[in-house]
Amino acid sequence: MTPLLTTAVIAAAINVLLLLALGSVWVRNYRQHGASHTLGLLVFAAFLLIQNGLWLYFYRLHPAFIRWFVNAGTDVQIGMVLLCGLETLALLILFRITWL
Amino acid sequence: MEGVLWYVLASSRGGPTRVRILRALDERPQNANQLATGLDMDYTTIRHHLEVLTKNNVVRRSGDEYAAVYLFTDQARSNWELVEEILETVDPEE
């Protein structure tokens, strides 16, 4: 694995962990009071969880994708890392205001 | 304001606790110490939630002195129907 691919994998893995933590708060709150606002966030988390699961599958288990990534130019590789990395930043901000 | 209120009171980890604090403040303005006693909760926990509510412009301190009581902001007052709807959703009164 190239360092950039490793970075992308780590970002996607952190996203999964953050989404599970956020989802656990929202599931608990939704079961308690059933507010549609909380349900909306829960659906949002579920979709992002699927998205990051797919990324992990491509990054780690899909030989054709990995070959394409390794042979793609640095611009493409950095772009792919940013897709997951910027999401990590966004989720960290959301985590901060949700956990407090 | 609507999104902030739903988020702070219904969709964050401390939401249910903050709802209890708002209900107590709706009965009468109180300081952090009175809230801690009345709700049988840790003083620092109460201070933490009051700080979140203050930062999000839901409540404000009356004066700067140590024992200042907390009041609803004008913004919370002008959205009062929504606040009540959220309180009823998160923690229905018997």
PDB file of C-alpha atoms in Angstrom:
ATOM      1  CA  MET A   1       0.000   0.000   0.000  1.00  0.00           C
ATOM      2  CA  THR A   2       1.190   3.499  -0.777  1.00  0.00           C
ATOM      3  CA  PRO A   3       1.222   6.044   2.095  1.00  0.00           C
ATOM      4  CA  LEU A   4      -1.690   7.911   0.482  1.00  0.00           C
ATOM      5  CA  LEU A   5      -3.788   4.753   0.229  1.00  0.00           C
ATOM      6  CA  THR A   6      -2.981   4.003   3.874  1.00  0.00           C
ATOM      7  CA  THR A   7      -4.099   7.518   4.806  1.00  0.00           C
ATOM      8  CA  ALA A   8      -7.376   7.027   2.952  1.00  0.00           C
ATOM      9  CA  VAL A   9      -7.980   3.712   4.732  1.00  0.00           C
ATOM     10  CA  ILE A  10      -7.313   5.289   8.129  1.00  0.00           C
ATOM     11  CA  ALA A  11      -9.646   8.210   7.356  1.00  0.00           C
ATOM     12  CA  ALA A  12     -12.448   5.866   6.276  1.00  0.00           C
ATOM     13  CA  ALA A  13     -11.935   3.726   9.397  1.00  0.00           C
ATOM     14  CA  ILE A  14     -12.086   6.800  11.657  1.00  0.00           C
ATOM     15  CA  ASN A  15     -15.272   7.872   9.847  1.00  0.00           C
ATOM     16  CA  VAL A  16     -16.858   4.510  10.628  1.00  0.00           C
ATOM     17  CA  LEU A  17     -15.951   4.836  14.325  1.00  0.00           C
ATOM     18  CA  LEU A  18     -17.232   8.421  14.535  1.00  0.00           C
ATOM     19  CA  LEU A  19     -20.477   7.486  12.782  1.00  0.00           C
ATOM     20  CA  LEU A  20     -21.023   4.545  15.152  1.00  0.00           C
ATOM     21  CA  ALA A  21     -20.508   6.870  18.149  1.00  0.00           C
ATOM     22  CA  LEU A  22     -22.832   9.535  16.700  1.00  0.00           C
ATOM     23  CA  GLY A  23     -25.366   6.886  15.702  1.00  0.00           C
ATOM     24  CA  SER A  24     -25.378   5.430  19.231  1.00  0.00           C
ATOM     25  CA  VAL A  25     -26.356   8.854  20.654  1.00  0.00           C
ATOM     26  CA  TRP A  26     -29.031   9.387  18.016  1.00  0.00           C
ATOM     27  CA  VAL A  27     -30.472   5.861  18.342  1.00  0.00           C
ATOM     28  CA  ARG A  28     -30.689   6.254  22.108  1.00  0.00           C
ATOM     29  CA  ASN A  29     -32.347   9.669  21.843  1.00  0.00           C
ATOM     30  CA  TYR A  30     -34.689   8.598  19.061  1.00  0.00           C
ATOM     31  CA  ARG A  31     -35.884   5.559  21.016  1.00  0.00           C
ATOM     32  CA  GLN A  32     -36.443   7.799  24.004  1.00  0.00           C
ATOM     33  CA  HIS A  33     -38.501  10.528  22.345  1.00  0.00           C
ATOM     34  CA  GLY A  34     -38.940   9.781  18.616  1.00  0.00           C
ATOM     35  CA  ALA A  35     -38.199  13.321  17.350  1.00  0.00           C
ATOM     36  CA  SER A  36     -38.091  13.502  13.554  1.00  0.00           C
ATOM     37  CA  HIS A  37     -34.999  15.760  13.743  1.00  0.00           C
ATOM     38  CA  THR A  38     -33.091  12.956  15.458  1.00  0.00           C
ATOM     39  CA  LEU A  39     -34.438  10.379  12.994  1.00  0.00           C
ATOM     40  CA  GLY A  40     -33.146  12.530  10.121  1.00  0.00           C
ATOM     41  CA  LEU A  41     -29.655  12.520  11.606  1.00  0.00           C
ATOM     42  CA  LEU A  42     -29.873   8.758  12.106  1.00  0.00           C
ATOM     43  CA  VAL A  43     -30.726   8.181   8.430  1.00  0.00           C
ATOM     44  CA  PHE A  44     -27.872  10.530   7.455  1.00  0.00           C
ATOM     45  CA  ALA A  45     -25.454   8.513   9.627  1.00  0.00           C
ATOM     46  CA  ALA A  46     -26.677   5.220   8.150  1.00  0.00           C
ATOM     47  CA  PHE A  47     -26.000   6.391   4.567  1.00  0.00           C
ATOM     48  CA  LEU A  48     -22.542   7.705   5.451  1.00  0.00           C
ATOM     49  CA  LEU A  49     -21.807   4.422   7.223  1.00  0.00           C
ATOM     50  CA  ILE A  50     -22.633   2.500   4.018  1.00  0.00           C
ATOM     51  CA  GLN A  51     -20.492   4.946   2.031  1.00  0.00           C
ATOM     52  CA  ASN A  52     -17.441   4.484   4.266  1.00  0.00           C
ATOM     53  CA  GLY A  53     -17.941   0.711   4.370  1.00  0.00           C
ATOM     54  CA  LEU A  54     -17.810   0.740   0.572  1.00  0.00           C
ATOM     55  CA  TRP A  55     -14.643   2.840   0.614  1.00  0.00           C
ATOM     56  CA  LEU A  56     -12.985   0.390   3.009  1.00  0.00           C
ATOM     57  CA  TYR A  57     -14.007  -2.508   0.773  1.00  0.00           C
ATOM     58  CA  PHE A  58     -12.512  -0.823  -2.314  1.00  0.00           C
ATOM     59  CA  TYR A  59      -9.356   0.328  -0.518  1.00  0.00           C
ATOM     60  CA  ARG A  60      -8.568  -3.013   1.107  1.00  0.00           C
ATOM     61  CA  LEU A  61     -10.287  -5.852  -0.772  1.00  0.00           C
ATOM     62  CA  HIS A  62     -10.759  -4.811  -4.392  1.00  0.00           C
ATOM     63  CA  PRO A  63      -7.568  -5.651  -6.384  1.00  0.00           C
ATOM     64  CA  ALA A  64      -8.653  -3.794  -9.541  1.00  0.00           C
ATOM     65  CA  PHE A  65      -9.450  -0.641  -7.571  1.00  0.00           C
ATOM     66  CA  ILE A  66      -6.164  -0.809  -5.641  1.00  0.00           C
ATOM     67  CA  ARG A  67      -4.217  -1.285  -8.884  1.00  0.00           C
ATOM     68  CA  TRP A  68      -6.012   1.728 -10.398  1.00  0.00           C
ATOM     69  CA  PHE A  69      -5.284   3.828  -7.281  1.00  0.00           C
ATOM     70  CA  VAL A  70      -1.590   2.943  -7.211  1.00  0.00           C
ATOM     71  CA  ASN A  71      -1.164   3.725 -10.917  1.00  0.00           C
ATOM     72  CA  ALA A  72      -3.229   6.923 -10.873  1.00  0.00           C
ATOM     73  CA  GLY A  73      -1.384  10.226 -10.675  1.00  0.00           C
ATOM     74  CA  THR A  74      -0.642  11.980  -7.390  1.00  0.00           C
ATOM     75  CA  ASP A  75      -3.459  14.469  -8.063  1.00  0.00           C
ATOM     76  CA  VAL A  76      -6.023  11.664  -8.257  1.00  0.00           C
ATOM     77  CA  GLN A  77      -4.593   9.963  -5.165  1.00  0.00           C
ATOM     78  CA  ILE A  78      -4.671  13.137  -3.096  1.00  0.00           C
ATOM     79  CA  GLY A  79      -8.196  13.840  -4.335  1.00  0.00           C
ATOM     80  CA  MET A  80      -9.326  10.384  -3.189  1.00  0.00           C
ATOM     81  CA  VAL A  81      -7.707  10.923   0.210  1.00  0.00           C
ATOM     82  CA  LEU A  82      -9.498  14.273   0.551  1.00  0.00           C
ATOM     83  CA  LEU A  83     -12.881  12.625  -0.111  1.00  0.00           C
ATOM     84  CA  CYS A  84     -12.569  10.611   3.089  1.00  0.00           C
ATOM     85  CA  GLY A  85     -10.263  12.983   4.969  1.00  0.00           C
ATOM     86  CA  LEU A  86     -12.514  16.040   4.717  1.00  0.00           C
ATOM     87  CA  GLU A  87     -15.429  13.891   5.831  1.00  0.00           C
ATOM     88  CA  THR A  88     -13.395  12.931   8.898  1.00  0.00           C
ATOM     89  CA  LEU A  89     -12.950  16.628   9.739  1.00  0.00           C
ATOM     90  CA  ALA A  90     -16.661  17.312   9.245  1.00  0.00           C
ATOM     91  CA  LEU A  91     -17.649  14.348  11.427  1.00  0.00           C
ATOM     92  CA  LEU A  92     -15.196  15.407  14.159  1.00  0.00           C
ATOM     93  CA  ILE A  93     -16.923  18.800  14.342  1.00  0.00           C
ATOM     94  CA  LEU A  94     -20.328  17.111  14.474  1.00  0.00           C
ATOM     95  CA  PHE A  95     -19.041  14.700  17.124  1.00  0.00           C
ATOM     96  CA  ARG A  96     -17.871  17.595  19.262  1.00  0.00           C
ATOM     97  CA  ILE A  97     -21.235  19.362  19.340  1.00  0.00           C
ATOM     98  CA  THR A  98     -23.138  16.093  19.767  1.00  0.00           C
ATOM     99  CA  TRP A  99     -21.109  14.673  22.621  1.00  0.00           C
ATOM    100  CA  LEU A 100     -21.070  17.834  24.765  1.00  0.00           C
TER     101      LEU A 100
ATOM    102  CA  MET B   1     -32.662  28.991  15.858  1.00  0.00           C
ATOM    103  CA  GLU B   2     -35.049  26.107  15.185  1.00  0.00           C
ATOM    104  CA  GLY B   3     -32.291  23.715  14.127  1.00  0.00           C
ATOM    105  CA  VAL B   4     -30.106  24.762  17.060  1.00  0.00           C
ATOM    106  CA  LEU B   5     -32.910  24.114  19.547  1.00  0.00           C
ATOM    107  CA  TRP B   6     -33.714  20.674  18.154  1.00  0.00           C
ATOM    108  CA  TYR B   7     -30.025  19.797  18.075  1.00  0.00           C
ATOM    109  CA  VAL B   8     -29.096  21.034  21.541  1.00  0.00           C
ATOM    110  CA  LEU B   9     -32.210  19.603  23.222  1.00  0.00           C
ATOM    111  CA  ALA B  10     -33.171  16.505  21.235  1.00  0.00           C
ATOM    112  CA  SER B  11     -30.235  15.193  19.210  1.00  0.00           C
ATOM    113  CA  SER B  12     -27.159  15.592  21.397  1.00  0.00           C
ATOM    114  CA  ARG B  13     -25.998  13.425  24.256  1.00  0.00           C
ATOM    115  CA  GLY B  14     -26.847  15.987  26.948  1.00  0.00           C
ATOM    116  CA  GLY B  15     -30.242  16.883  25.431  1.00  0.00           C
ATOM    117  CA  PRO B  16     -32.499  15.197  28.009  1.00  0.00           C
ATOM    118  CA  THR B  17     -30.561  16.812  30.880  1.00  0.00           C
ATOM    119  CA  ARG B  18     -30.778  20.246  29.261  1.00  0.00           C
ATOM    120  CA  VAL B  19     -34.545  19.763  28.893  1.00  0.00           C
ATOM    121  CA  ARG B  20     -34.798  19.146  32.652  1.00  0.00           C
ATOM    122  CA  ILE B  21     -32.810  22.335  33.294  1.00  0.00           C
ATOM    123  CA  LEU B  22     -35.080  24.388  30.998  1.00  0.00           C
ATOM    124  CA  ARG B  23     -38.183  23.032  32.724  1.00  0.00           C
ATOM    125  CA  ALA B  24     -36.726  24.038  36.081  1.00  0.00           C
ATOM    126  CA  LEU B  25     -35.854  27.525  34.788  1.00  0.00           C
ATOM    127  CA  ASP B  26     -39.353  27.866  33.346  1.00  0.00           C
ATOM    128  CA  GLU B  27     -40.750  27.390  36.853  1.00  0.00           C
ATOM    129  CA  ARG B  28     -38.519  30.133  38.257  1.00  0.00           C
ATOM    130  CA  PRO B  29     -35.149  31.713  37.480  1.00  0.00           C
ATOM    131  CA  GLN B  30     -32.406  29.970  39.504  1.00  0.00           C
ATOM    132  CA  ASN B  31     -28.649  29.919  39.831  1.00  0.00           C
ATOM    133  CA  ALA B  32     -26.508  26.878  39.082  1.00  0.00           C
ATOM    134  CA  ASN B  33     -26.377  25.815  42.705  1.00  0.00           C
ATOM    135  CA  GLN B  34     -30.173  25.871  43.101  1.00  0.00           C
ATOM    136  CA  LEU B  35     -30.554  23.912  39.877  1.00  0.00           C
ATOM    137  CA  ALA B  36     -28.078  21.263  41.074  1.00  0.00           C
ATOM    138  CA  THR B  37     -29.949  20.871  44.347  1.00  0.00           C
ATOM    139  CA  GLY B  38     -33.412  20.906  42.780  1.00  0.00           C
ATOM    140  CA  LEU B  39     -32.551  18.388  40.063  1.00  0.00           C
ATOM    141  CA  ASP B  40     -30.298  16.338  42.363  1.00  0.00           C
ATOM    142  CA  MET B  41     -27.392  16.591  39.940  1.00  0.00           C
ATOM    143  CA  ASP B  42     -23.689  17.345  40.145  1.00  0.00           C
ATOM    144  CA  TYR B  43     -22.908  21.086  40.238  1.00  0.00           C
ATOM    145  CA  THR B  44     -20.205  20.886  37.540  1.00  0.00           C
ATOM    146  CA  THR B  45     -22.571  18.952  35.272  1.00  0.00           C
ATOM    147  CA  ILE B  46     -25.167  21.697  35.661  1.00  0.00           C
ATOM    148  CA  ARG B  47     -22.528  24.360  34.967  1.00  0.00           C
ATOM    149  CA  HIS B  48     -21.445  22.499  31.828  1.00  0.00           C
ATOM    150  CA  HIS B  49     -24.987  22.291  30.432  1.00  0.00           C
ATOM    151  CA  LEU B  50     -25.705  25.929  31.319  1.00  0.00           C
ATOM    152  CA  GLU B  51     -22.580  26.886  29.411  1.00  0.00           C
ATOM    153  CA  VAL B  52     -23.746  24.963  26.327  1.00  0.00           C
ATOM    154  CA  LEU B  53     -27.193  26.587  26.590  1.00  0.00           C
ATOM    155  CA  THR B  54     -25.586  30.029  27.015  1.00  0.00           C
ATOM    156  CA  LYS B  55     -23.246  29.561  24.048  1.00  0.00           C
ATOM    157  CA  ASN B  56     -26.210  28.582  21.912  1.00  0.00           C
ATOM    158  CA  ASN B  57     -28.139  31.650  23.059  1.00  0.00           C
ATOM    159  CA  VAL B  58     -30.965  29.773  24.808  1.00  0.00           C
ATOM    160  CA  VAL B  59     -30.335  31.132  28.317  1.00  0.00           C
ATOM    161  CA  ARG B  60     -28.338  34.047  29.704  1.00  0.00           C
ATOM    162  CA  ARG B  61     -26.907  35.004  33.086  1.00  0.00           C
ATOM    163  CA  SER B  62     -28.513  37.951  34.812  1.00  0.00           C
ATOM    164  CA  GLY B  63     -25.475  39.917  35.902  1.00  0.00           C
ATOM    165  CA  ASP B  64     -21.924  38.678  36.268  1.00  0.00           C
ATOM    166  CA  GLU B  65     -21.777  37.958  39.948  1.00  0.00           C
ATOM    167  CA  TYR B  66     -21.120  34.462  41.238  1.00  0.00           C
ATOM    168  CA  ALA B  67     -24.690  33.598  42.205  1.00  0.00           C
ATOM    169  CA  ALA B  68     -26.311  35.042  39.070  1.00  0.00           C
ATOM    170  CA  VAL B  69     -29.598  33.415  38.090  1.00  0.00           C
ATOM    171  CA  TYR B  70     -30.217  32.113  34.592  1.00  0.00           C
ATOM    172  CA  LEU B  71     -32.995  33.502  32.409  1.00  0.00           C
ATOM    173  CA  PHE B  72     -34.252  32.681  28.921  1.00  0.00           C
ATOM    174  CA  THR B  73     -32.884  34.883  26.153  1.00  0.00           C
ATOM    175  CA  ASP B  74     -35.183  37.041  24.029  1.00  0.00           C
ATOM    176  CA  GLN B  75     -34.463  34.646  21.197  1.00  0.00           C
ATOM    177  CA  ALA B  76     -35.701  31.666  23.214  1.00  0.00           C
ATOM    178  CA  ARG B  77     -38.756  33.676  24.315  1.00  0.00           C
ATOM    179  CA  SER B  78     -39.658  34.601  20.748  1.00  0.00           C
ATOM    180  CA  ASN B  79     -39.472  30.914  19.810  1.00  0.00           C
ATOM    181  CA  TRP B  80     -41.331  29.803  22.902  1.00  0.00           C
ATOM    182  CA  GLU B  81     -43.950  27.660  21.114  1.00  0.00           C
ATOM    183  CA  LEU B  82     -41.139  25.698  19.508  1.00  0.00           C
ATOM    184  CA  VAL B  83     -39.289  25.356  22.824  1.00  0.00           C
ATOM    185  CA  GLU B  84     -42.450  23.954  24.414  1.00  0.00           C
ATOM    186  CA  GLU B  85     -42.967  21.572  21.502  1.00  0.00           C
ATOM    187  CA  ILE B  86     -39.409  20.249  21.935  1.00  0.00           C
ATOM    188  CA  LEU B  87     -39.748  19.941  25.725  1.00  0.00           C
ATOM    189  CA  GLU B  88     -42.988  17.987  25.232  1.00  0.00           C
ATOM    190  CA  THR B  89     -41.337  15.713  22.660  1.00  0.00           C
ATOM    191  CA  VAL B  90     -38.160  14.996  24.605  1.00  0.00           C
ATOM    192  CA  ASP B  91     -39.668  14.762  28.076  1.00  0.00           C
ATOM    193  CA  PRO B  92     -43.488  14.691  28.162  1.00  0.00           C
ATOM    194  CA  GLU B  93     -44.892  15.958  31.430  1.00  0.00           C
ATOM    195  CA  GLU B  94     -47.221  13.551  33.217  1.00  0.00           C
TER     196      GLU B  94
END
